[in-house]
Amino acid sequence: MLFFNCAAHCNGQRKGNRFMQIKISDATEIQLDWLLARYKGFGDGTYMRNIDLRYNVDGKVSCMLVPIDREYVQWDPSTSQEQGGRFIDEEFIATQPTWDGEHAGWEARSPKRNGHYFAVMSGKTRLVAAARAIIASRVGNVVDVPDVLCL
C-alpha cells in the first residue's frame, strides 16, 4: 500500500503522517468505499486480511478487499448497486431524489436506533447519499481517511 502526503489536495485537516480529517458531506466515492469497508469490519483479520488501496491503470486509486482464502475483491459500494444496494436495505436507509432548480441529486436518511443518531446526507447518486448517511450515523460528521484517498 502506497501512502503519500496530499494535504494540498485534500479538503481537510492534517492528522499525523498518513491520515486526513474530512467532512462526511465532502467524502468522495473512494473515501466512502474505504469507510464502509472499515465500518463493516473488513481488514480486522476475521475473514478479510486487509483493505488494500491500489492504483488502476487510469491512475485512480481503488479499494480492494483481501479475503483470507481468495484473491483480491474489488470493493466499490458507492458505485456498485450490487454492493451498495445491500447496505441501503440492511441499514433501512430512506432515499429520495432531490432537485434544487439547478441540480439533481439524492437525499438519504438513516434511522435512529441503538444509540446512533439520525443522519441526513445528500449526494449526486443514491449510493453516495446512502453511504454518507450510514457513515455519519455511526461516527459523526467528521472522519479520518488515508492521505492517498485525498487526491
Tab-separated table of C-alpha atoms in Angstrom:
chain	number	residue	atom	x	y	z
A	1	MET	CA	0.000	0.000	0.000
A	2	LEU	CA	1.454	3.345	-1.021
A	3	PHE	CA	0.734	6.405	1.091
A	4	PHE	CA	1.827	9.957	0.429
A	5	ASN	CA	1.100	13.451	1.666
A	6	CYS	CA	-1.804	15.004	-0.194
A	7	ALA	CA	-2.606	17.789	2.266
A	8	ALA	CA	-2.556	20.338	-0.533
A	9	HIS	CA	-5.143	18.344	-2.489
A	10	CYS	CA	-7.475	17.266	0.301
A	11	ASN	CA	-10.213	19.451	1.731
A	12	GLY	CA	-9.463	18.550	5.334
A	13	GLN	CA	-7.137	18.933	8.274
A	14	ARG	CA	-3.815	17.062	8.539
A	15	LYS	CA	-3.794	14.228	11.099
A	16	GLY	CA	-0.330	12.670	11.505
A	17	ASN	CA	1.650	11.267	8.597
A	18	ARG	CA	-0.950	9.109	6.900
A	19	PHE	CA	-4.459	10.389	7.592
A	20	MET	CA	-6.595	13.416	6.857
A	21	GLN	CA	-9.710	14.572	8.646
A	22	ILE	CA	-12.615	15.210	6.258
A	23	LYS	CA	-16.306	16.040	6.480
A	24	ILE	CA	-18.582	13.149	5.540
A	25	SER	CA	-20.621	15.537	3.384
A	26	ASP	CA	-17.484	16.088	1.255
A	27	ALA	CA	-16.385	12.444	1.098
A	28	THR	CA	-15.622	11.120	-2.374
A	29	GLU	CA	-16.657	7.721	-3.695
A	30	ILE	CA	-13.292	6.076	-2.935
A	31	GLN	CA	-13.269	7.577	0.569
A	32	LEU	CA	-16.782	6.228	1.149
A	33	ASP	CA	-15.747	2.782	-0.132
A	34	TRP	CA	-12.850	2.692	2.351
A	35	LEU	CA	-15.024	3.973	5.212
A	36	LEU	CA	-17.752	1.404	4.530
A	37	ALA	CA	-15.147	-1.376	4.489
A	38	ARG	CA	-13.871	-0.214	7.892
A	39	TYR	CA	-17.437	0.102	9.207
A	40	LYS	CA	-18.193	-3.481	8.146
A	41	GLY	CA	-15.058	-4.670	9.973
A	42	PHE	CA	-13.123	-5.669	6.864
A	43	GLY	CA	-9.383	-5.714	7.447
A	44	ASP	CA	-9.681	-6.890	11.057
A	45	GLY	CA	-8.284	-10.338	10.196
A	46	THR	CA	-11.549	-12.243	10.721
A	47	TYR	CA	-12.224	-13.164	7.104
A	48	MET	CA	-10.654	-10.224	5.289
A	49	ARG	CA	-6.917	-9.907	5.845
A	50	ASN	CA	-6.731	-6.338	4.727
A	51	ILE	CA	-8.239	-3.398	2.898
A	52	ASP	CA	-5.743	-2.553	0.178
A	53	LEU	CA	-5.575	0.630	-1.855
A	54	ARG	CA	-4.310	0.120	-5.398
A	55	TYR	CA	-3.723	2.315	-8.411
A	56	ASN	CA	-5.794	1.465	-11.501
A	57	VAL	CA	-4.349	1.706	-14.996
A	58	ASP	CA	-6.016	5.128	-15.318
A	59	GLY	CA	-4.073	6.378	-12.262
A	60	LYS	CA	-7.040	6.400	-9.882
A	61	VAL	CA	-6.948	4.703	-6.512
A	62	SER	CA	-9.323	1.784	-5.967
A	63	CYS	CA	-10.295	-0.051	-2.820
A	64	MET	CA	-9.625	-3.792	-2.793
A	65	LEU	CA	-10.535	-6.318	-0.116
A	66	VAL	CA	-8.093	-9.121	0.563
A	67	PRO	CA	-10.017	-12.221	1.696
A	68	ILE	CA	-8.256	-14.866	3.788
A	69	ASP	CA	-8.840	-17.620	1.233
A	70	ARG	CA	-9.032	-15.857	-2.163
A	71	GLU	CA	-7.537	-13.226	-4.419
A	72	TYR	CA	-8.358	-9.528	-4.261
A	73	VAL	CA	-12.007	-8.485	-4.478
A	74	GLN	CA	-12.982	-5.115	-5.952
A	75	TRP	CA	-14.883	-3.104	-3.315
A	76	ASP	CA	-16.959	-0.185	-4.588
A	77	PRO	CA	-20.312	0.061	-2.764
A	78	SER	CA	-20.577	3.785	-3.542
A	79	THR	CA	-20.881	2.997	-7.266
A	80	SER	CA	-21.961	-0.671	-7.381
A	81	GLN	CA	-25.669	-1.286	-6.879
A	82	GLU	CA	-24.928	-4.929	-6.082
A	83	GLN	CA	-22.703	-3.988	-3.119
A	84	GLY	CA	-24.168	-0.615	-2.091
A	85	GLY	CA	-27.793	-1.612	-2.504
A	86	ARG	CA	-27.370	-4.217	0.229
A	87	PHE	CA	-26.219	-1.514	2.647
A	88	ILE	CA	-29.302	0.565	1.886
A	89	ASP	CA	-31.548	-2.410	2.643
A	90	GLU	CA	-29.629	-3.668	5.699
A	91	GLU	CA	-29.407	-0.220	7.276
A	92	PHE	CA	-33.013	0.788	6.460
A	93	ILE	CA	-31.845	3.912	4.642
A	94	ALA	CA	-34.645	6.028	3.172
A	95	THR	CA	-33.663	7.720	-0.086
A	96	GLN	CA	-35.385	10.196	-2.352
A	97	PRO	CA	-34.406	12.206	-5.416
A	98	THR	CA	-33.896	15.941	-4.968
A	99	TRP	CA	-33.971	18.938	-7.273
A	100	ASP	CA	-32.979	22.447	-6.230
A	101	GLY	CA	-33.922	24.100	-9.514
A	102	GLU	CA	-30.430	23.651	-10.955
A	103	HIS	CA	-29.003	20.348	-9.758
A	104	ALA	CA	-30.448	16.872	-9.441
A	105	GLY	CA	-29.244	14.641	-6.631
A	106	TRP	CA	-30.308	12.338	-3.839
A	107	GLU	CA	-31.021	12.647	-0.141
A	108	ALA	CA	-30.615	9.745	2.287
A	109	ARG	CA	-31.822	9.414	5.885
A	110	SER	CA	-30.641	6.845	8.369
A	111	PRO	CA	-32.959	5.779	11.180
A	112	LYS	CA	-32.110	6.385	14.815
A	113	ARG	CA	-31.514	3.128	16.642
A	114	ASN	CA	-29.140	1.570	19.155
A	115	GLY	CA	-27.937	4.945	20.346
A	116	HIS	CA	-26.847	6.089	16.897
A	117	TYR	CA	-28.271	9.371	15.733
A	118	PHE	CA	-30.398	10.167	12.721
A	119	ALA	CA	-28.326	11.405	9.772
A	120	VAL	CA	-29.492	13.194	6.640
A	121	MET	CA	-26.940	13.362	3.825
A	122	SER	CA	-27.017	14.236	0.159
A	123	GLY	CA	-25.054	13.111	-2.865
A	124	LYS	CA	-25.017	13.112	-6.636
A	125	THR	CA	-26.217	9.488	-6.642
A	126	ARG	CA	-28.437	7.367	-4.414
A	127	LEU	CA	-25.485	5.188	-3.398
A	128	VAL	CA	-23.253	8.142	-2.454
A	129	ALA	CA	-26.000	9.784	-0.378
A	130	ALA	CA	-26.758	6.495	1.391
A	131	ALA	CA	-23.076	5.754	2.084
A	132	ARG	CA	-22.663	9.213	3.630
A	133	ALA	CA	-25.767	8.718	5.805
A	134	ILE	CA	-24.574	5.305	7.015
A	135	ILE	CA	-21.116	6.570	7.981
A	136	ALA	CA	-22.401	9.830	9.516
A	137	SER	CA	-24.928	7.941	11.633
A	138	ARG	CA	-22.147	5.769	13.066
A	139	VAL	CA	-19.165	8.080	13.503
A	140	GLY	CA	-20.429	11.653	13.150
A	141	ASN	CA	-19.824	14.300	10.531
A	142	VAL	CA	-16.007	14.258	10.562
A	143	VAL	CA	-13.774	11.225	9.990
A	144	ASP	CA	-10.131	10.309	9.309
A	145	VAL	CA	-9.191	8.764	5.947
A	146	PRO	CA	-5.795	7.773	4.495
A	147	ASP	CA	-3.943	10.581	2.716
A	148	VAL	CA	-3.818	8.614	-0.518
A	149	LEU	CA	-7.608	8.861	-0.763
A	150	CYS	CA	-7.498	12.647	-0.810
A	151	LEU	CA	-6.465	13.217	-4.415
